[in-house]
Amino acid sequence: MTDIVVVESPSKAKTINKYLGDSYKVLASFGHVRDLPPKDGSVRPDEDFAMDWQADDRGAKQLSEIAKALKGASTLYLATDPDREGEAISWHVQTALAERNALKGVHVRRVTFNEITKNAVKHAMAHPRDLDTPLIEAYLARRALDYLVGFTLSPVLWRKLPGSKSAGRVQSVALRLICEREAEIEVFKAREYWTVEAAMLTPTGAPYPARLTHYQGKKLEQFDLNDEAIAIVAKAAVEAGDFTVASVEKKRTRRSPPPPFITSTLQQEASRKLGFSSQQTMRLAQQLYEGVEIGGDTVGLITYMRTDGVQLAQEAVAAMRKQIQAEFGDQYLPVAPRVYQSKAKNAQEAHEAIRPTDISLKPEKVARILNAEQAKLYELIYKRALACQMSPAELDQTAVDLTDGKGQTLRATGSVLAFDGFLKLYKEDQDDPSDQDDDSRILPPIAKGDPAKTRDVTATQHFTQPPPRYSEASLVKKMEELGIGRPSTYASILTVLRDRNYVKLEARRFIPEDRGRLVTAFLVSFFARYVDTGFTANLEGELDQIAEGNANWREVLRAFWDDFSAAVAQTKELKISDVIDALDHDLGPHFFPSRDDGSDPRACPSCGDGRLGLKLGRFGSFIGCSNYPNCQYTRKLAVDGGEGEDDSLKDGMRVLGQHPETGEDITLRRGPYGLYVQQGEPNPEDKKAKPKRASLARGMDGATLTLEDALGLLSLPRLIGLHPETGQKIEANIGRFGPYVKMGALFASLDRDDNVLHLGFNRAMDLIAKKQESIKTLGQHPKDSADVLVRKGRFGPYVQWGNIVANLAKGTDMGDVTLDEAIALLAEKGKTLAPRGKKGAKAKAAPKKAAAKKETAAQAKKPVKAKAAAKTATAKKTTAKKSA
């Protein structure tokens, strides 16, 4: 009899199956097998937060395979990851299998291991446990909160702030941090200050630098030398002085190594040292955790990478100490092992720190079997883990004061590395280079009473700097400090912000897009509490209390929902004008910064007497003139004259050239929804005729757009070629949702790197082929010979004939549907729709009042028997429904 083990990934399943042997069968769930359907009503607060779960095609397939394998098995071992998400996946698998009656006579146990090694896996299998109910409830509460905030707040954004994508419980707070930092930078006023430095010489002629710290007997503060004139006078005083060493202070300090990596510190250091994004770091760490093949066996190289804990297993510490002694010698090995205490708020979620599973597998040894990125991350983890058990570094810090006896004092500082300790192997980076200490400066031998010769003196101008923009590392660090989110979620949060075009990453720093600033301003104006860092952190604390078994998850949700739903209800009466006023008030200084010449930054450049302000259109926000419609000046959301503004379009258009056939002007213009190209001008005698226009494709820059590009856009759709099998035309075009390729009724969106004007035949065929995998033609409908299709949708597969769509039963596979079944479903669905092919089928619906009057009149003409018959039919239908 074979027992069943379920893990997340197939690569992990393959490795563990080797460890356990033929008496076990290891299957993969491929992550979560179920999730909340992305539609309204999946979480129902009115039903005590009941939730609907739905398996996607892959999840349903894996559940079927597990259920099939369980026939004849005695035990199901749930061996998913050792964290909250892993516990949730195990719960989903168990619950879904129970609903399928696949667990009759099967004993279900939970096993966890922190590393994928033979000993760790076998030890876990020998010590199973039950599912952790509080941890599962914490997952349910977190998932419900994220769903309720997203699906309640996002529609408010769509209605009141067109062009917005979404809001999220943690996502919106992270966005607020980025936007507020940008606002600090914009209002920052730089202050001037000067420093005076002297190049000094010892009696033996050894050079060293010193800075003026006291001037005319007074200690200098940062802004005491605030202009060039004062600084030059101070410089002259130093040049005229005869300096002597007044004091020499030496102090030995010890610096301990940083603790081993947890999820957040790994993301931070990989960003600083390697330039990896949080998402990239977690993807590579997952690969190292699941393992590589060494000597014919697959071995996990690091321990589990989603952890808040800095503690290490005693066996691992012993192996590290042995390695340090062998590689570096006794002086680099502390007398006792160094013990780190976890700061994790939730002990149940705090696991061992991230470390190599086998410290003898040095980076240079495994580099040849890893790709370049994997090797870099493994080396980082290896060195950090080994360094944490090494001796502290020792530095001799020296401070030398020199005086001229007339009130001027110079100070020279430096450090001498007396013993490198852990620094021999690893040194932690800082987010800001100015935070780096000056360990590299070494002073020459200097004794008290030595005369000092002044070789050169300089006065240097400085300006105070605004706070730096957040990098991925510093933002993760800030969120961790505030208690917002959890390490396992940081990577996905930062990715969502970029995917929504709320922020962009330039020079590895986050810059908020105007869309992101608008969303933040809206939420701060009307939902301030729910984007407050303190409130979000307190909510995280309550979720931790649930995981520890100290709070009821439904009570936490109830308390949140009562206030949150009331806040959302208040926005129903919110007018668009109120939204515009609030946004214009908050973001006015950003979009209309003060000008150096003192002129009004809101003055309309077109009509002269109108004032510019924020406007909300159907597809988003833009800046327009108060004299509309008499003045139709608009510009996209960008700072006036700033980086986002195309100077060549100050008057709203630019001539690119003439059409080679018609001679008409081809112009680039700015509209409320962005840049577009136009051929010719409107005909004043024919108001119905409009010039041909085309929006710019994604990634096109108006400043560098050529006539050739514009003609290409105006000539869309572009024929790429004919399908080699069907002979159908394959065309490229730009639609409402971006560029796409089309073949018949099949549409496939282009990727970010594709160019709609230069897309080749092979690439187009590849996009079409991928799209065809999600669409299957069942045959022709008998009524009109049109194709009947089965498609893969967001909420599961469905069949389609023309404009009629019918969903398939839950769990139905696309390949199992026949043409007859599809026609029957479509016929049932089509009863409520207008007949196909008849005139008037596409006519606009009559107003509701008129329709109601016609219906009343028709009912008045019907005989009483018809009414009675209808009533009887309804009663029969109700009775049948009840009995069913």
PDB file of C-alpha atoms in Angstrom, residues 709-806:
ATOM      1  CA  ASP A 709       6.165  55.841 -37.568  1.00  0.00           C
ATOM      2  CA  ALA A 710       3.154  58.133 -37.876  1.00  0.00           C
ATOM      3  CA  LEU A 711       2.297  56.826 -41.363  1.00  0.00           C
ATOM      4  CA  GLY A 712       2.614  53.303 -40.035  1.00  0.00           C
ATOM      5  CA  LEU A 713       0.142  54.055 -37.223  1.00  0.00           C
ATOM      6  CA  LEU A 714      -2.323  55.683 -39.625  1.00  0.00           C
ATOM      7  CA  SER A 715      -2.132  52.689 -41.980  1.00  0.00           C
ATOM      8  CA  LEU A 716      -3.189  50.210 -39.277  1.00  0.00           C
ATOM      9  CA  PRO A 717      -4.479  47.517 -39.364  1.00  0.00           C
ATOM     10  CA  ARG A 718      -1.305  46.117 -40.941  1.00  0.00           C
ATOM     11  CA  LEU A 719      -1.384  42.832 -42.873  1.00  0.00           C
ATOM     12  CA  ILE A 720       1.417  40.601 -41.566  1.00  0.00           C
ATOM     13  CA  GLY A 721       0.689  37.550 -43.695  1.00  0.00           C
ATOM     14  CA  LEU A 722      -1.613  34.580 -44.307  1.00  0.00           C
ATOM     15  CA  HIS A 723      -1.855  31.561 -42.028  1.00  0.00           C
ATOM     16  CA  PRO A 724      -0.065  28.678 -43.801  1.00  0.00           C
ATOM     17  CA  GLU A 725      -2.822  26.149 -42.979  1.00  0.00           C
ATOM     18  CA  THR A 726      -6.091  28.104 -42.993  1.00  0.00           C
ATOM     19  CA  GLY A 727      -5.139  30.928 -45.366  1.00  0.00           C
ATOM     20  CA  GLN A 728      -6.708  33.480 -42.988  1.00  0.00           C
ATOM     21  CA  LYS A 729      -5.279  36.992 -42.776  1.00  0.00           C
ATOM     22  CA  ILE A 730      -3.100  37.810 -39.757  1.00  0.00           C
ATOM     23  CA  GLU A 731      -3.204  41.534 -38.963  1.00  0.00           C
ATOM     24  CA  ALA A 732      -1.654  43.852 -36.354  1.00  0.00           C
ATOM     25  CA  ASN A 733      -3.552  46.797 -34.901  1.00  0.00           C
ATOM     26  CA  ILE A 734      -4.045  48.970 -31.814  1.00  0.00           C
ATOM     27  CA  GLY A 735      -7.300  48.690 -29.877  1.00  0.00           C
ATOM     28  CA  ARG A 736      -8.826  50.105 -26.746  1.00  0.00           C
ATOM     29  CA  PHE A 737      -6.683  47.847 -24.557  1.00  0.00           C
ATOM     30  CA  GLY A 738      -3.450  48.200 -26.527  1.00  0.00           C
ATOM     31  CA  PRO A 739      -1.735  46.602 -29.546  1.00  0.00           C
ATOM     32  CA  TYR A 740      -2.831  43.145 -30.724  1.00  0.00           C
ATOM     33  CA  VAL A 741      -2.707  40.627 -33.568  1.00  0.00           C
ATOM     34  CA  LYS A 742      -5.894  39.274 -35.125  1.00  0.00           C
ATOM     35  CA  MET A 743      -6.810  36.222 -37.191  1.00  0.00           C
ATOM     36  CA  GLY A 744     -10.497  35.891 -37.911  1.00  0.00           C
ATOM     37  CA  ALA A 745     -12.315  36.118 -34.589  1.00  0.00           C
ATOM     38  CA  LEU A 746      -9.090  35.418 -32.663  1.00  0.00           C
ATOM     39  CA  PHE A 747      -7.335  38.313 -30.893  1.00  0.00           C
ATOM     40  CA  ALA A 748      -3.978  38.104 -29.045  1.00  0.00           C
ATOM     41  CA  SER A 749      -2.432  41.011 -27.128  1.00  0.00           C
ATOM     42  CA  LEU A 750       1.170  41.983 -27.819  1.00  0.00           C
ATOM     43  CA  ASP A 751       3.781  41.841 -25.069  1.00  0.00           C
ATOM     44  CA  ARG A 752       5.613  44.917 -23.777  1.00  0.00           C
ATOM     45  CA  ASP A 753       8.626  44.246 -25.998  1.00  0.00           C
ATOM     46  CA  ASP A 754       6.600  43.802 -29.214  1.00  0.00           C
ATOM     47  CA  ASN A 755       6.348  46.658 -31.726  1.00  0.00           C
ATOM     48  CA  VAL A 756       3.009  46.754 -33.546  1.00  0.00           C
ATOM     49  CA  LEU A 757       4.636  48.441 -36.600  1.00  0.00           C
ATOM     50  CA  HIS A 758       7.477  45.949 -36.986  1.00  0.00           C
ATOM     51  CA  LEU A 759       6.018  42.693 -35.633  1.00  0.00           C
ATOM     52  CA  GLY A 760       7.275  39.777 -37.756  1.00  0.00           C
ATOM     53  CA  PHE A 761       5.334  36.809 -39.127  1.00  0.00           C
ATOM     54  CA  ASN A 762       6.984  34.223 -36.852  1.00  0.00           C
ATOM     55  CA  ARG A 763       6.275  36.247 -33.713  1.00  0.00           C
ATOM     56  CA  ALA A 764       2.674  36.827 -34.811  1.00  0.00           C
ATOM     57  CA  MET A 765       2.224  33.074 -35.409  1.00  0.00           C
ATOM     58  CA  ASP A 766       3.615  32.366 -31.933  1.00  0.00           C
ATOM     59  CA  LEU A 767       1.119  34.778 -30.306  1.00  0.00           C
ATOM     60  CA  ILE A 768      -1.759  33.291 -32.318  1.00  0.00           C
ATOM     61  CA  ALA A 769      -0.717  29.730 -31.406  1.00  0.00           C
ATOM     62  CA  LYS A 770      -0.617  30.562 -27.693  1.00  0.00           C
ATOM     63  CA  LYS A 771      -4.058  32.166 -27.915  1.00  0.00           C
ATOM     64  CA  GLN A 772      -5.454  29.151 -29.764  1.00  0.00           C
ATOM     65  CA  GLU A 773      -4.540  26.992 -26.765  1.00  0.00           C
ATOM     66  CA  SER A 774      -7.262  28.803 -24.803  1.00  0.00           C
ATOM     67  CA  ILE A 775      -9.851  28.635 -27.632  1.00  0.00           C
ATOM     68  CA  LYS A 776     -11.197  25.556 -29.381  1.00  0.00           C
ATOM     69  CA  THR A 777     -13.651  25.425 -32.301  1.00  0.00           C
ATOM     70  CA  LEU A 778     -16.286  22.728 -31.723  1.00  0.00           C
ATOM     71  CA  GLY A 779     -17.971  23.057 -35.108  1.00  0.00           C
ATOM     72  CA  GLN A 780     -20.592  25.126 -36.928  1.00  0.00           C
ATOM     73  CA  HIS A 781     -23.980  26.114 -35.522  1.00  0.00           C
ATOM     74  CA  PRO A 782     -26.860  24.612 -37.585  1.00  0.00           C
ATOM     75  CA  LYS A 783     -28.737  27.922 -37.684  1.00  0.00           C
ATOM     76  CA  ASP A 784     -26.144  30.098 -39.424  1.00  0.00           C
ATOM     77  CA  SER A 785     -23.025  27.923 -39.871  1.00  0.00           C
ATOM     78  CA  ALA A 786     -21.076  30.285 -37.587  1.00  0.00           C
ATOM     79  CA  ASP A 787     -18.343  28.774 -35.413  1.00  0.00           C
ATOM     80  CA  VAL A 788     -19.246  27.503 -31.935  1.00  0.00           C
ATOM     81  CA  LEU A 789     -16.258  28.055 -29.652  1.00  0.00           C
ATOM     82  CA  VAL A 790     -15.186  26.868 -26.222  1.00  0.00           C
ATOM     83  CA  ARG A 791     -12.913  29.371 -24.448  1.00  0.00           C
ATOM     84  CA  LYS A 792     -10.891  29.556 -21.259  1.00  0.00           C
ATOM     85  CA  GLY A 793     -12.099  32.534 -19.191  1.00  0.00           C
ATOM     86  CA  ARG A 794     -11.173  34.169 -15.902  1.00  0.00           C
ATOM     87  CA  PHE A 795     -13.906  32.274 -14.055  1.00  0.00           C
ATOM     88  CA  GLY A 796     -13.603  28.983 -15.932  1.00  0.00           C
ATOM     89  CA  PRO A 797     -14.356  27.671 -19.443  1.00  0.00           C
ATOM     90  CA  TYR A 798     -17.416  28.793 -21.436  1.00  0.00           C
ATOM     91  CA  VAL A 799     -18.969  28.261 -24.872  1.00  0.00           C
ATOM     92  CA  GLN A 800     -19.713  31.058 -27.356  1.00  0.00           C
ATOM     93  CA  TRP A 801     -21.756  31.468 -30.528  1.00  0.00           C
ATOM     94  CA  GLY A 802     -21.709  34.987 -31.900  1.00  0.00           C
ATOM     95  CA  ASN A 803     -22.613  37.254 -28.991  1.00  0.00           C
ATOM     96  CA  ILE A 804     -24.233  34.500 -26.923  1.00  0.00           C
ATOM     97  CA  VAL A 805     -22.088  33.102 -24.102  1.00  0.00           C
ATOM     98  CA  ALA A 806     -22.891  30.221 -21.731  1.00  0.00           C
TER      99      ALA A 806
END
